[in-house]
Tab-separated table of C-alpha atoms and ligand atoms in Angstrom:
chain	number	residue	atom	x	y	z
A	1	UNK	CA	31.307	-44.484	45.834
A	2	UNK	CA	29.010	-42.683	43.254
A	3	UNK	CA	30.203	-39.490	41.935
A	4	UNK	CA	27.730	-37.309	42.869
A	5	UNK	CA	27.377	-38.959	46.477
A	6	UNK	CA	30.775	-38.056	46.695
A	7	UNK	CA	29.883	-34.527	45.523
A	8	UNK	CA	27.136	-34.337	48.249
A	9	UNK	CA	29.522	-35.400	50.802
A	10	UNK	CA	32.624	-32.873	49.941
A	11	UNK	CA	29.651	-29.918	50.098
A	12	UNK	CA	28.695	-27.825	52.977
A	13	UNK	CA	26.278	-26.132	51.036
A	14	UNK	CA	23.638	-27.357	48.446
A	15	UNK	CA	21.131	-26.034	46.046
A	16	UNK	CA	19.215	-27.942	43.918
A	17	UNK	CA	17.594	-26.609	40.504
A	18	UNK	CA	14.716	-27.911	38.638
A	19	UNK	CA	13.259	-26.475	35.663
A	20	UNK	CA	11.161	-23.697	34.543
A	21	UNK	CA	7.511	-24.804	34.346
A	22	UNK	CA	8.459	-27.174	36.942
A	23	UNK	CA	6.274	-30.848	36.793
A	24	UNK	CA	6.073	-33.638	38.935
A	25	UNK	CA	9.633	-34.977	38.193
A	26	UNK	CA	11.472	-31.999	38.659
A	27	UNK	CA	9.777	-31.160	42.168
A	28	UNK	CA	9.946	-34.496	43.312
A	29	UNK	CA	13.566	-34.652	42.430
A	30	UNK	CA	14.361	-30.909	43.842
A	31	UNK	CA	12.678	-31.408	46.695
A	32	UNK	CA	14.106	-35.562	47.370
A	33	UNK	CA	17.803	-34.412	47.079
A	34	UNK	CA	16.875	-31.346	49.306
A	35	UNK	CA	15.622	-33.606	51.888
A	36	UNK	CA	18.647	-35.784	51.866
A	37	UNK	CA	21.264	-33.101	51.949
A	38	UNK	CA	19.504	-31.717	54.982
A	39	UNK	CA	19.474	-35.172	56.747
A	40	UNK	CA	23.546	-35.414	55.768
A	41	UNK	CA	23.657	-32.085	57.734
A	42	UNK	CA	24.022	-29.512	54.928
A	43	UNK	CA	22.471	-26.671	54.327
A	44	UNK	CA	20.148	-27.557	51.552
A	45	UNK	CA	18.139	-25.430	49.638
A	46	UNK	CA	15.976	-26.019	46.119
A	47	UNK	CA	13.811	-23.955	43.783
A	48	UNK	CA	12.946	-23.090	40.252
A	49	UNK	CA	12.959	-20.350	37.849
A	50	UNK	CA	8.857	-20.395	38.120
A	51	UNK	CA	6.791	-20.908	41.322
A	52	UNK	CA	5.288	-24.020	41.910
A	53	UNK	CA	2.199	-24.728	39.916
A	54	UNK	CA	-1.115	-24.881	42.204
A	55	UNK	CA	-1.859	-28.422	41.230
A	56	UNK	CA	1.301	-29.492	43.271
A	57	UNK	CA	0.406	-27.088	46.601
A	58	UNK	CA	-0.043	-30.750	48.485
A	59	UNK	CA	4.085	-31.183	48.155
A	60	UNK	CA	5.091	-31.525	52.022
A	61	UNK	CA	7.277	-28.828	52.926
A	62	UNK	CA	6.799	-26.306	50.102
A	63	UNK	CA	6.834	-22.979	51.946
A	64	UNK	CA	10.714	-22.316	51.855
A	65	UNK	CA	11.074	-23.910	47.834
A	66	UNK	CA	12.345	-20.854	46.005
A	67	UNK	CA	14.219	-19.449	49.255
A	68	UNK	CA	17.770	-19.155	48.787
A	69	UNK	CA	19.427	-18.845	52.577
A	70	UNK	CA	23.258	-18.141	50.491
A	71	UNK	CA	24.396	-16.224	48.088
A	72	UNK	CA	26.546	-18.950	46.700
A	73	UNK	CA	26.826	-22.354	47.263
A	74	UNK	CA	29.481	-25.035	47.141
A	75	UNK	CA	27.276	-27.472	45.086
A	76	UNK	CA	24.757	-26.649	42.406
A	77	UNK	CA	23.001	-29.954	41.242
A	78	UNK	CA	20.872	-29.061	37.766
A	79	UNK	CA	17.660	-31.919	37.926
A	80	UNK	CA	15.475	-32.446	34.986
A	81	UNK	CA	17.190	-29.810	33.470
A	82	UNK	CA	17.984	-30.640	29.614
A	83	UNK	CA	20.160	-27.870	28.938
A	84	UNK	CA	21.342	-24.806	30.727
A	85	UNK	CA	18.741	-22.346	29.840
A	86	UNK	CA	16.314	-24.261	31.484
A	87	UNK	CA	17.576	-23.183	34.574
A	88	UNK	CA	16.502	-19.426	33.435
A	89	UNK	CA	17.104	-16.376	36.535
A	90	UNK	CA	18.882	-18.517	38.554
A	91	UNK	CA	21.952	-19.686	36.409
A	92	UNK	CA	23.728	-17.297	38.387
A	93	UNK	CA	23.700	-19.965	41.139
A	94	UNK	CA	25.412	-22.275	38.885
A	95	UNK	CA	28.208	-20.023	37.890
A	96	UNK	CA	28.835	-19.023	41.692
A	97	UNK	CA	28.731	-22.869	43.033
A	98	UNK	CA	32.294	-23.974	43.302
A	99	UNK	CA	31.113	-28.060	41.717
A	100	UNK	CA	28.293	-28.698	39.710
A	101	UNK	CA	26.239	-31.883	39.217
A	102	UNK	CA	23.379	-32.727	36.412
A	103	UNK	CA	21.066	-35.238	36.934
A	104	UNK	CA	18.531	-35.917	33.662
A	105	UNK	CA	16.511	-38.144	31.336
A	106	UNK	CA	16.165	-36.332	28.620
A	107	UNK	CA	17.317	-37.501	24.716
A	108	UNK	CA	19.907	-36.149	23.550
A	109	UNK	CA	21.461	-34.061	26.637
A	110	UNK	CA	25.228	-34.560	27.472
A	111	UNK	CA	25.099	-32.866	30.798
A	112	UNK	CA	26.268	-29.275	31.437
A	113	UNK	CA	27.967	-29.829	34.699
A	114	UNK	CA	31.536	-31.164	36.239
A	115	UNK	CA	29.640	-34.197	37.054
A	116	UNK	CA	26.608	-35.626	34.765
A	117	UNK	CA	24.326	-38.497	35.455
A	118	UNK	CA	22.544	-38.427	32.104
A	119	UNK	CA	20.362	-42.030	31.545
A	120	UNK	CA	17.800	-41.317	28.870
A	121	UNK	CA	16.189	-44.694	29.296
A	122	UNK	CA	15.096	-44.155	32.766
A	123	UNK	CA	11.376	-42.964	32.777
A	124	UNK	CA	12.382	-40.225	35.202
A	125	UNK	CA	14.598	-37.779	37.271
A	126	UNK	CA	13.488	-39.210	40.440
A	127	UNK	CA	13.934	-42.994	38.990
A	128	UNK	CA	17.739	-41.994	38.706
A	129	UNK	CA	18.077	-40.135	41.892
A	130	UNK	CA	16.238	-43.484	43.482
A	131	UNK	CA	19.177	-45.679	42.162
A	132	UNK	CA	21.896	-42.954	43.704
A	133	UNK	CA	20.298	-43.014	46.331
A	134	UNK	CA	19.280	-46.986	47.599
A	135	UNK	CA	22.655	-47.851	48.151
A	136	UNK	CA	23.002	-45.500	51.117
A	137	UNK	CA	20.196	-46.526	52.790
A	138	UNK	CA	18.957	-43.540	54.070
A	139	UNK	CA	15.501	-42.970	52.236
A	140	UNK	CA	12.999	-42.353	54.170
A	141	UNK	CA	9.737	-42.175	53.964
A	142	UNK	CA	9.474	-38.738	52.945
A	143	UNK	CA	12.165	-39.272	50.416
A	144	UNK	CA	9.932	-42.311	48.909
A	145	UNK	CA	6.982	-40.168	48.831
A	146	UNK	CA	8.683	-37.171	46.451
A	147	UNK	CA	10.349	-39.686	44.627
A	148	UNK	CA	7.317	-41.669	43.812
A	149	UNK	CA	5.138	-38.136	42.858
A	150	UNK	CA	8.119	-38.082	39.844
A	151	UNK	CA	7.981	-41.961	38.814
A	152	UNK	CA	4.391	-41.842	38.871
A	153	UNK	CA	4.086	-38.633	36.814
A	154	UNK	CA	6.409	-38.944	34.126
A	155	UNK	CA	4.976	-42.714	33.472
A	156	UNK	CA	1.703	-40.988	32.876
A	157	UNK	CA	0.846	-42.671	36.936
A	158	UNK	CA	2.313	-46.299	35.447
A	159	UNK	CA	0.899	-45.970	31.815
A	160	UNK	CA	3.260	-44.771	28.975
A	161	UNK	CA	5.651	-46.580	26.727
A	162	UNK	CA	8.460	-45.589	29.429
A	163	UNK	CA	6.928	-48.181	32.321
A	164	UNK	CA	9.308	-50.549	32.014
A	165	UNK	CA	9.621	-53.382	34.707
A	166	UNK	CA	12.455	-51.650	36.374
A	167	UNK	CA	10.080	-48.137	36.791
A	168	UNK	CA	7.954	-50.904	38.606
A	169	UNK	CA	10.207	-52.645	40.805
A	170	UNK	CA	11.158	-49.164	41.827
A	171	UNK	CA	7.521	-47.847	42.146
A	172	UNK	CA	7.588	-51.762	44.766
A	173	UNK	CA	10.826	-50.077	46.402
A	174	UNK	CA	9.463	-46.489	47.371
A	175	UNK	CA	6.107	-47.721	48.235
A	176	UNK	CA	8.282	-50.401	50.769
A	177	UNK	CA	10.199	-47.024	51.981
A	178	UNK	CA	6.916	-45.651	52.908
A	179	UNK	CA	5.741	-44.263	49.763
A	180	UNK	CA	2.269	-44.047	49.873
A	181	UNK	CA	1.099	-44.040	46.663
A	182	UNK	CA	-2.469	-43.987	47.509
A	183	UNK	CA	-2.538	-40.805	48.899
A	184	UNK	CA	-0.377	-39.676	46.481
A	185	UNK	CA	-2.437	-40.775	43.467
A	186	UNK	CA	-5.842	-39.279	45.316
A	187	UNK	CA	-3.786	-35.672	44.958
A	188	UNK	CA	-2.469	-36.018	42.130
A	189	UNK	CA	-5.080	-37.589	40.001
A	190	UNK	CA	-8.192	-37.576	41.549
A	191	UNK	CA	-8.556	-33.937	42.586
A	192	UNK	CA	-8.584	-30.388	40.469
A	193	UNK	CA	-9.429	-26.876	41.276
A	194	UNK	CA	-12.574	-25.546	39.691
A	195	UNK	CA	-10.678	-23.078	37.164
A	196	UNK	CA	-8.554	-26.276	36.008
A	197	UNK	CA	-11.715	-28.257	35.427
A	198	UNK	CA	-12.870	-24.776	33.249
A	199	UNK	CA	-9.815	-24.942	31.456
A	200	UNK	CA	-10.619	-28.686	30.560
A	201	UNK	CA	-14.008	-27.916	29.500
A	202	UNK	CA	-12.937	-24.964	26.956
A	203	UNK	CA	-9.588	-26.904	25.828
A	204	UNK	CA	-11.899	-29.988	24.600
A	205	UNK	CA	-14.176	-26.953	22.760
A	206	UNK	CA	-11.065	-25.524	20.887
A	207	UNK	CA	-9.305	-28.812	20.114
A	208	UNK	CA	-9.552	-28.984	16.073
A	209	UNK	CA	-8.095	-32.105	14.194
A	210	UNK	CA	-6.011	-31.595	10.974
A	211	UNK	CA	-4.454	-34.326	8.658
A	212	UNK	CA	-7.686	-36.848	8.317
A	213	UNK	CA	-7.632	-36.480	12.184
A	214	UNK	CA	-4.297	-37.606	12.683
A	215	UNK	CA	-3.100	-34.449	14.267
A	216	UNK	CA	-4.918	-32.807	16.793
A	217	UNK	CA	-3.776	-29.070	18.404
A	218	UNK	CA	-5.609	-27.542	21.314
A	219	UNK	CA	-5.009	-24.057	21.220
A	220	UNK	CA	-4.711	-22.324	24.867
A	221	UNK	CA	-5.023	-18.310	24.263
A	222	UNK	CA	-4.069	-15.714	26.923
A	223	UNK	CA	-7.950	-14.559	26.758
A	224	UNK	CA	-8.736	-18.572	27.218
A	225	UNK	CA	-6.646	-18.499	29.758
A	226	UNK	CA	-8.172	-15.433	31.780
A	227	UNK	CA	-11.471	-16.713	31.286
A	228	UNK	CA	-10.392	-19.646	33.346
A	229	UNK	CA	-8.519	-17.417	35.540
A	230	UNK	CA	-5.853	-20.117	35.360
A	231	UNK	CA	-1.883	-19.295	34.835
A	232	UNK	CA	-0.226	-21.146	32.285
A	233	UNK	CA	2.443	-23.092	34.395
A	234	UNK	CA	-0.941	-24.706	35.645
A	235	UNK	CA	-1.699	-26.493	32.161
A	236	UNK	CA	-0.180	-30.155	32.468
A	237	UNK	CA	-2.416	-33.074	31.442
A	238	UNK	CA	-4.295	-31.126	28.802
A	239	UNK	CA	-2.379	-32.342	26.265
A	240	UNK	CA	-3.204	-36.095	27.014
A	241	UNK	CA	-7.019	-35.555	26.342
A	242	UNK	CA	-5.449	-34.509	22.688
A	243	UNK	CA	-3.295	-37.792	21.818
A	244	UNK	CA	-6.513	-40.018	23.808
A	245	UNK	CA	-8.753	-39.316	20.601
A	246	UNK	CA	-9.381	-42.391	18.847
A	247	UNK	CA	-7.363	-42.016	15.141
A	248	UNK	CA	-5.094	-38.637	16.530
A	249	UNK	CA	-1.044	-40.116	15.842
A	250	UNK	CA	0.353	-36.285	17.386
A	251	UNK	CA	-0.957	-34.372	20.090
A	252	UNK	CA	-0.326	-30.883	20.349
A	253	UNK	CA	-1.115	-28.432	22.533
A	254	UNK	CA	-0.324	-24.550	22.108
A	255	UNK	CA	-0.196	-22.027	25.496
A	256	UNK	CA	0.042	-18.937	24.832
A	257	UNK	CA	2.145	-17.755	28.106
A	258	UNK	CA	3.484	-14.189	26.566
A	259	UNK	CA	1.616	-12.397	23.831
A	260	UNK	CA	2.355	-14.132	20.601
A	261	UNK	CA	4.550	-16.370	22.140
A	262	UNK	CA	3.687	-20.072	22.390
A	263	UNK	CA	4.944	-22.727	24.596
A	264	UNK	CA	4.538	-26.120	22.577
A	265	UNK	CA	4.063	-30.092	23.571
A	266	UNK	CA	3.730	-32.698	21.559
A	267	UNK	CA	2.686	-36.213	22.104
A	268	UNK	CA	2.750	-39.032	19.608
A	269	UNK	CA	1.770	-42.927	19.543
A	270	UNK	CA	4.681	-43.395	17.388
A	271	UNK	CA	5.865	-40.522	15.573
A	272	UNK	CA	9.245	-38.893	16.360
A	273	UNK	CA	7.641	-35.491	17.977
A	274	UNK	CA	11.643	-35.196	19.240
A	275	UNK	CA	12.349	-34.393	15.757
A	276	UNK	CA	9.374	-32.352	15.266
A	277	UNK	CA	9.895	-29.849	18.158
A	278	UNK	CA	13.988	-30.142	16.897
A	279	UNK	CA	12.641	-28.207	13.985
A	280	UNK	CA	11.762	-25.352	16.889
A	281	UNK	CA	14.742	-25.628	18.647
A	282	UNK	CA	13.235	-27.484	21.308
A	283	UNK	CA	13.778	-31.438	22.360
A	284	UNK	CA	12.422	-34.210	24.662
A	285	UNK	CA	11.557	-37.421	23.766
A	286	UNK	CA	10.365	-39.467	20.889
A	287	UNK	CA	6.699	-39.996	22.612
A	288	UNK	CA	6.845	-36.653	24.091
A	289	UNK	CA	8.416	-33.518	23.178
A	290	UNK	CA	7.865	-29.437	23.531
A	291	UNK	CA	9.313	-25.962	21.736
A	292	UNK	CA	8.402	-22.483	22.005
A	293	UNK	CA	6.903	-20.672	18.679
A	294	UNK	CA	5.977	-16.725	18.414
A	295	UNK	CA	3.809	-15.936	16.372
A	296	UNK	CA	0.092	-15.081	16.084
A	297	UNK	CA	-2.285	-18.564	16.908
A	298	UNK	CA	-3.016	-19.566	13.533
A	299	UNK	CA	0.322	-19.043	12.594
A	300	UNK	CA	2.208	-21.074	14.900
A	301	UNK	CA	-0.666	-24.220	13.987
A	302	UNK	CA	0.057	-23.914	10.475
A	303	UNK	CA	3.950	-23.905	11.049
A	304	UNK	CA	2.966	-27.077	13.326
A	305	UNK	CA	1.199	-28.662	10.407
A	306	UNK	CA	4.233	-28.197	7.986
A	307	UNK	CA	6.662	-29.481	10.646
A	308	UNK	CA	4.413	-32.536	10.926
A	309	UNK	CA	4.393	-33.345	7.445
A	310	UNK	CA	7.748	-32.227	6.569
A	311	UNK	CA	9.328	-34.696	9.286
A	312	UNK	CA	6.876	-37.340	7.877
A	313	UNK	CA	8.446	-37.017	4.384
A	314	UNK	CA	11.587	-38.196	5.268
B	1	LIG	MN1	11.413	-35.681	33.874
Protein backbone atom coordinates (compact mmCIF):
# COMPACT_ATOMS: atom_id res chain seq x y z
CA UNK A 1 0.00 0.00 0.00
CA UNK A 2 1.32 3.60 -0.70
CA UNK A 3 2.94 5.33 2.07
CA UNK A 4 0.99 8.12 2.47
CA UNK A 5 -2.39 6.07 1.97
CA UNK A 6 -1.16 4.29 4.75
CA UNK A 7 -0.57 7.61 6.56
CA UNK A 8 -4.20 8.67 5.77
CA UNK A 9 -5.47 5.51 7.08
CA UNK A 10 -3.44 5.36 10.62
CA UNK A 11 -4.92 9.26 11.10
CA UNK A 12 -7.98 10.31 12.86
CA UNK A 13 -7.29 13.71 12.17
CA UNK A 14 -6.04 15.55 8.97
CA UNK A 15 -4.96 18.92 7.83
CA UNK A 16 -3.80 19.68 4.68
CA UNK A 17 -1.44 22.79 3.81
CA UNK A 18 -0.94 24.50 0.61
CA UNK A 19 1.10 27.43 0.03
CA UNK A 20 1.16 31.04 0.57
CA UNK A 21 -0.19 32.85 -2.52
CA UNK A 22 -2.08 29.78 -3.05
CA UNK A 23 -2.78 28.90 -7.18
CA UNK A 24 -4.74 26.48 -8.84
CA UNK A 25 -2.52 23.45 -7.90
CA UNK A 26 -2.24 24.00 -4.42
CA UNK A 27 -6.15 24.53 -3.89
CA UNK A 28 -7.03 21.84 -6.00
CA UNK A 29 -4.69 19.58 -4.17
CA UNK A 30 -5.73 21.03 -0.50
CA UNK A 31 -9.01 20.89 -1.14
CA UNK A 32 -8.91 16.97 -3.23
CA UNK A 33 -7.11 15.32 -0.22
CA UNK A 34 -9.59 17.22 2.12
CA UNK A 35 -12.41 15.71 0.34
CA UNK A 36 -11.05 12.25 0.51
CA UNK A 37 -10.08 12.21 4.13
CA UNK A 38 -13.60 13.30 4.91
CA UNK A 39 -15.13 10.46 2.76
CA UNK A 40 -12.51 7.87 4.77
CA UNK A 41 -14.32 9.33 7.86
CA UNK A 42 -11.69 11.71 9.28
CA UNK A 43 -11.87 14.82 10.33
CA UNK A 44 -10.33 16.74 7.54
CA UNK A 45 -9.50 20.14 7.43
CA UNK A 46 -7.22 22.39 4.76
CA UNK A 47 -6.08 25.99 4.39
CA UNK A 48 -3.27 28.33 3.60
CA UNK A 49 -1.15 30.92 5.04
CA UNK A 50 -3.14 33.57 2.61
CA UNK A 51 -6.90 33.56 1.81
CA UNK A 52 -8.00 32.33 -1.28
CA UNK A 53 -7.49 34.62 -4.20
CA UNK A 54 -10.96 36.00 -5.71
CA UNK A 55 -10.31 34.50 -9.08
CA UNK A 56 -10.79 30.98 -7.45
CA UNK A 57 -14.24 32.05 -5.30
CA UNK A 58 -16.05 29.31 -7.84
CA UNK A 59 -13.99 26.35 -5.77
CA UNK A 60 -17.05 24.15 -4.40
CA UNK A 61 -17.01 24.14 -0.81
CA UNK A 62 -14.71 27.07 0.06
CA UNK A 63 -16.45 28.61 3.07
CA UNK A 64 -14.74 26.46 5.88
CA UNK A 65 -10.90 26.51 3.84
CA UNK A 66 -8.78 28.27 6.43
CA UNK A 67 -10.96 26.84 9.47
CA UNK A 68 -9.04 24.79 11.71
CA UNK A 69 -11.77 22.61 13.94
CA UNK A 70 -8.27 21.18 16.23
CA UNK A 71 -5.66 22.47 17.73
CA UNK A 72 -3.43 19.70 16.60
CA UNK A 73 -3.73 17.08 14.35
CA UNK A 74 -2.43 13.57 13.90
CA UNK A 75 -1.45 14.15 10.20
CA UNK A 76 -0.11 17.29 8.60
CA UNK A 77 0.27 16.69 4.74
CA UNK A 78 2.49 19.88 3.22
CA UNK A 79 1.05 20.12 -0.83
CA UNK A 80 2.80 22.24 -3.31
CA UNK A 81 4.84 23.32 -0.69
CA UNK A 82 8.68 23.53 -1.85
CA UNK A 83 10.15 24.10 1.37
CA UNK A 84 8.96 24.71 4.86
CA UNK A 85 8.60 28.39 4.91
CA UNK A 86 6.13 28.22 2.44
CA UNK A 87 3.84 27.04 4.83
CA UNK A 88 4.32 30.61 6.71
CA UNK A 89 1.70 31.17 10.19
CA UNK A 90 0.68 27.89 10.17
CA UNK A 91 3.95 25.76 10.58
CA UNK A 92 2.86 25.47 13.97
CA UNK A 93 0.42 22.81 12.66
CA UNK A 94 3.25 20.90 11.36
CA UNK A 95 5.28 20.82 14.48
CA UNK A 96 2.08 19.78 16.61
CA UNK A 97 0.92 16.87 14.00
CA UNK A 98 2.21 13.65 15.39
CA UNK A 99 3.25 12.30 11.18
CA UNK A 100 3.88 14.45 8.47
CA UNK A 101 3.53 13.92 4.71
CA UNK A 102 4.87 16.23 1.61
CA UNK A 103 3.48 15.97 -1.54
CA UNK A 104 5.38 18.33 -4.44
CA UNK A 105 6.68 19.02 -7.94
CA UNK A 106 8.95 21.35 -7.50
CA UNK A 107 13.00 21.11 -8.71
CA UNK A 108 15.12 20.64 -6.44
CA UNK A 109 12.94 19.93 -3.12
CA UNK A 110 13.79 16.77 -1.00
CA UNK A 111 10.69 16.86 1.07
CA UNK A 112 10.52 18.21 4.65
CA UNK A 113 8.30 15.61 6.11
CA UNK A 114 8.46 11.81 7.66
CA UNK A 115 6.99 10.82 4.44
CA UNK A 116 7.81 12.70 0.94
CA UNK A 117 6.28 12.12 -2.42
CA UNK A 118 8.56 14.50 -4.32
CA UNK A 119 8.22 13.79 -8.50
CA UNK A 120 9.54 16.89 -10.21
CA UNK A 121 8.55 15.61 -13.61
CA UNK A 122 4.93 15.54 -12.95
CA UNK A 123 3.31 18.84 -14.29
CA UNK A 124 1.48 19.14 -10.98
CA UNK A 125 0.49 18.56 -7.26
CA UNK A 126 -2.82 17.31 -8.18
CA UNK A 127 -1.22 15.01 -11.14
CA UNK A 128 0.63 13.19 -8.17
CA UNK A 129 -2.16 13.12 -5.73
CA UNK A 130 -4.30 11.63 -8.94
CA UNK A 131 -1.80 8.64 -9.17
CA UNK A 132 -2.11 8.08 -5.08
CA UNK A 133 -5.16 8.24 -5.39
CA UNK A 134 -6.65 5.89 -8.67
CA UNK A 135 -5.69 2.86 -7.14
CA UNK A 136 -8.28 3.17 -4.38
CA UNK A 137 -10.97 3.84 -6.41
CA UNK A 138 -12.72 6.21 -4.57
CA UNK A 139 -12.54 9.53 -6.70
CA UNK A 140 -15.37 10.98 -7.23
CA UNK A 141 -16.58 13.37 -9.12
CA UNK A 142 -15.85 16.14 -6.96
CA UNK A 143 -12.41 14.82 -6.40
CA UNK A 144 -11.92 14.84 -10.43
CA UNK A 145 -13.15 18.27 -10.62
CA UNK A 146 -10.35 19.88 -7.96
CA UNK A 147 -7.93 17.72 -9.33
CA UNK A 148 -8.43 18.74 -12.86
CA UNK A 149 -8.58 22.85 -11.76
CA UNK A 150 -4.59 21.88 -10.72
CA UNK A 151 -3.62 19.77 -14.00
CA UNK A 152 -5.20 22.25 -16.05
CA UNK A 153 -3.54 25.26 -14.36
CA UNK A 154 -0.12 24.38 -13.90
CA UNK A 155 -0.04 23.09 -17.78
CA UNK A 156 -0.94 26.64 -18.60
CA UNK A 157 -4.93 24.75 -19.32
CA UNK A 158 -2.87 21.88 -21.56
CA UNK A 159 -0.20 24.26 -23.12
CA UNK A 160 3.35 24.41 -21.54
CA UNK A 161 6.44 22.36 -22.05
CA UNK A 162 5.17 20.20 -18.91
CA UNK A 163 1.96 18.57 -21.02
CA UNK A 164 3.31 15.51 -21.45
CA UNK A 165 1.07 12.53 -22.69
CA UNK A 166 0.73 11.20 -19.24
CA UNK A 167 -0.75 14.97 -17.92
CA UNK A 168 -3.22 13.98 -20.81
CA UNK A 169 -4.21 10.58 -20.18
CA UNK A 170 -4.82 11.88 -16.72
CA UNK A 171 -6.69 15.10 -17.83
CA UNK A 172 -8.93 11.60 -20.06
CA UNK A 173 -9.08 9.98 -16.41
CA UNK A 174 -10.62 12.93 -14.27
CA UNK A 175 -12.80 14.10 -16.99
CA UNK A 176 -14.10 10.02 -17.04
CA UNK A 177 -14.47 10.54 -13.02
CA UNK A 178 -16.73 13.35 -13.72
CA UNK A 179 -14.42 16.10 -14.20
CA UNK A 180 -16.00 18.55 -16.10
CA UNK A 181 -13.59 20.42 -17.65
CA UNK A 182 -15.88 22.59 -19.53
CA UNK A 183 -17.24 24.26 -16.81
CA UNK A 184 -14.16 24.35 -15.29
CA UNK A 185 -12.28 26.03 -18.16
CA UNK A 186 -15.44 28.69 -18.59
CA UNK A 187 -14.33 29.79 -14.73
CA UNK A 188 -11.20 29.62 -14.94
CA UNK A 189 -10.35 31.07 -18.26
CA UNK A 190 -13.07 32.66 -19.72
CA UNK A 191 -14.25 34.95 -16.92
CA UNK A 192 -12.43 38.01 -14.82
CA UNK A 193 -13.61 40.61 -12.47
CA UNK A 194 -13.54 44.14 -13.78
CA UNK A 195 -10.51 45.33 -11.44
CA UNK A 196 -8.48 42.18 -12.87
CA UNK A 197 -9.25 43.21 -16.42
CA UNK A 198 -7.86 47.01 -15.07
CA UNK A 199 -4.93 45.43 -13.82
CA UNK A 200 -4.37 43.82 -17.36
CA UNK A 201 -4.87 46.97 -19.10
CA UNK A 202 -2.19 49.04 -16.90
CA UNK A 203 0.30 45.88 -16.64
CA UNK A 204 0.51 45.82 -20.68
CA UNK A 205 1.13 49.97 -20.25
CA UNK A 206 4.11 49.43 -17.79
CA UNK A 207 5.64 46.35 -19.41
CA UNK A 208 9.20 47.75 -20.75
CA UNK A 209 11.59 45.35 -22.72
CA UNK A 210 15.38 45.35 -21.92
CA UNK A 211 18.20 43.28 -23.65
CA UNK A 212 17.20 43.92 -27.59
CA UNK A 213 13.71 42.83 -26.26
CA UNK A 214 14.71 39.67 -24.97
CA UNK A 215 13.71 40.41 -21.45
CA UNK A 216 10.61 41.87 -20.65
CA UNK A 217 9.54 43.01 -16.72
CA UNK A 218 6.10 44.28 -15.91
CA UNK A 219 6.35 46.19 -12.95
CA UNK A 220 3.13 45.91 -10.50
CA UNK A 221 3.45 48.96 -7.82
CA UNK A 222 1.39 49.13 -4.60
CA UNK A 223 -0.14 52.57 -6.11
CA UNK A 224 -0.79 50.31 -9.48
CA UNK A 225 -2.21 48.09 -7.50
CA UNK A 226 -4.76 50.46 -5.58
CA UNK A 227 -5.68 52.01 -8.66
CA UNK A 228 -7.02 48.67 -9.68
CA UNK A 229 -8.26 48.13 -6.30
CA UNK A 230 -6.90 44.62 -6.77
CA UNK A 231 -4.76 42.65 -3.90
CA UNK A 232 -1.70 41.17 -4.97
CA UNK A 233 -2.43 37.38 -4.27
CA UNK A 234 -4.96 38.19 -7.20
CA UNK A 235 -2.09 38.70 -9.92
CA UNK A 236 -1.63 35.16 -11.68
CA UNK A 237 -1.58 35.10 -15.50
CA UNK A 238 -0.04 38.53 -15.85
CA UNK A 239 3.10 37.29 -16.28
CA UNK A 240 2.17 35.13 -19.41
CA UNK A 241 1.14 38.29 -21.48
CA UNK A 242 5.09 39.14 -20.70
CA UNK A 243 6.87 35.82 -22.11
CA UNK A 244 3.76 35.86 -25.20
CA UNK A 245 5.69 38.91 -26.87
CA UNK A 246 7.09 37.90 -30.02
CA UNK A 247 11.29 38.03 -29.50
CA UNK A 248 10.91 38.25 -25.22
CA UNK A 249 13.29 34.77 -24.07
CA UNK A 250 12.40 35.82 -19.94
CA UNK A 251 9.34 37.06 -18.58
CA UNK A 252 9.29 38.84 -15.50
CA UNK A 253 6.92 40.25 -13.55
CA UNK A 254 7.55 42.41 -10.26
CA UNK A 255 4.48 42.84 -7.39
CA UNK A 256 5.10 44.93 -5.10
CA UNK A 257 3.00 43.19 -2.08
CA UNK A 258 4.88 45.15 1.01
CA UNK A 259 6.52 48.50 0.52
CA UNK A 260 9.80 47.95 -1.19
CA UNK A 261 9.39 44.48 -1.15
CA UNK A 262 8.89 42.54 -4.40
CA UNK A 263 7.49 39.21 -5.06
CA UNK A 264 9.23 37.94 -8.39
CA UNK A 265 8.22 35.32 -11.41
CA UNK A 266 9.97 34.50 -14.11
CA UNK A 267 9.11 32.72 -17.24
CA UNK A 268 11.47 31.66 -19.98
CA UNK A 269 11.21 29.78 -23.53
CA UNK A 270 14.40 28.23 -22.69
CA UNK A 271 16.48 29.92 -20.29
CA UNK A 272 17.16 28.45 -16.82
CA UNK A 273 14.94 31.22 -14.80
CA UNK A 274 15.49 28.29 -11.83
CA UNK A 275 18.92 29.51 -11.72
CA UNK A 276 18.05 33.02 -12.10
CA UNK A 277 15.59 33.35 -9.14
CA UNK A 278 18.48 30.81 -7.22
CA UNK A 279 20.50 33.97 -7.34
CA UNK A 280 17.43 35.46 -4.96
CA UNK A 281 17.11 32.68 -2.91
CA UNK A 282 14.10 31.59 -4.52
CA UNK A 283 13.48 28.27 -6.89
CA UNK A 284 10.89 26.60 -9.19
CA UNK A 285 11.41 25.37 -12.37
CA UNK A 286 13.56 25.80 -15.39
CA UNK A 287 10.45 27.35 -17.54
CA UNK A 288 9.09 28.95 -14.55
CA UNK A 289 10.51 30.25 -11.48
CA UNK A 290 9.86 33.19 -8.64
CA UNK A 291 12.01 35.09 -5.62
CA UNK A 292 11.30 37.90 -3.48
CA UNK A 293 13.63 41.22 -3.89
CA UNK A 294 13.38 44.53 -1.54
CA UNK A 295 14.29 47.19 -2.79
CA UNK A 296 12.95 50.36 -4.46
CA UNK A 297 11.28 49.41 -8.30
CA UNK A 298 14.04 50.37 -10.38
CA UNK A 299 16.30 48.77 -8.22
CA UNK A 300 15.06 45.39 -8.01
CA UNK A 301 14.74 45.58 -12.35
CA UNK A 302 18.22 46.46 -12.61
CA UNK A 303 19.36 43.65 -10.11
CA UNK A 304 16.96 41.47 -12.49
CA UNK A 305 18.88 42.60 -15.52
CA UNK A 306 22.35 41.66 -13.98
CA UNK A 307 21.01 38.29 -12.78
CA UNK A 308 19.87 37.71 -16.37
CA UNK A 309 23.04 38.35 -17.90
CA UNK A 310 25.23 37.12 -15.27
CA UNK A 311 23.50 33.52 -15.46
CA UNK A 312 23.80 33.91 -19.30
CA UNK A 313 27.62 34.23 -19.03
CA UNK A 314 28.18 31.04 -17.79
MN1 LIG B 1 2.16 23.23 -8.49
Amino acid sequence: MDRILEAIEKARSVLIVGHVRPDGDCLGSAFALREFCRNAGKIADAGSPSPIPEAYNFIKNISDFNEFSLKSYDLFIAVDCASKDRLGRLEGYFRSAKNTVCIDHHEGHRGFGNVNKVVSDASSTCEIIYDILAPTGKITPIIANYLFMGLSTDTGHFMHSNTTSKVLYTAYKLSEAGADCHALAAVLYRTRTKNKTMLIAKSLEAMRFYMDGKLAVIPMTADLLAECDIDSNDTEGIIDYAIAVKGVEIGVSICEEKPNEFKVSFRSRGRNVNEVAGIFGGGGHIYAAGCRISGKKEDVIDKIIKAVRDTEAQ
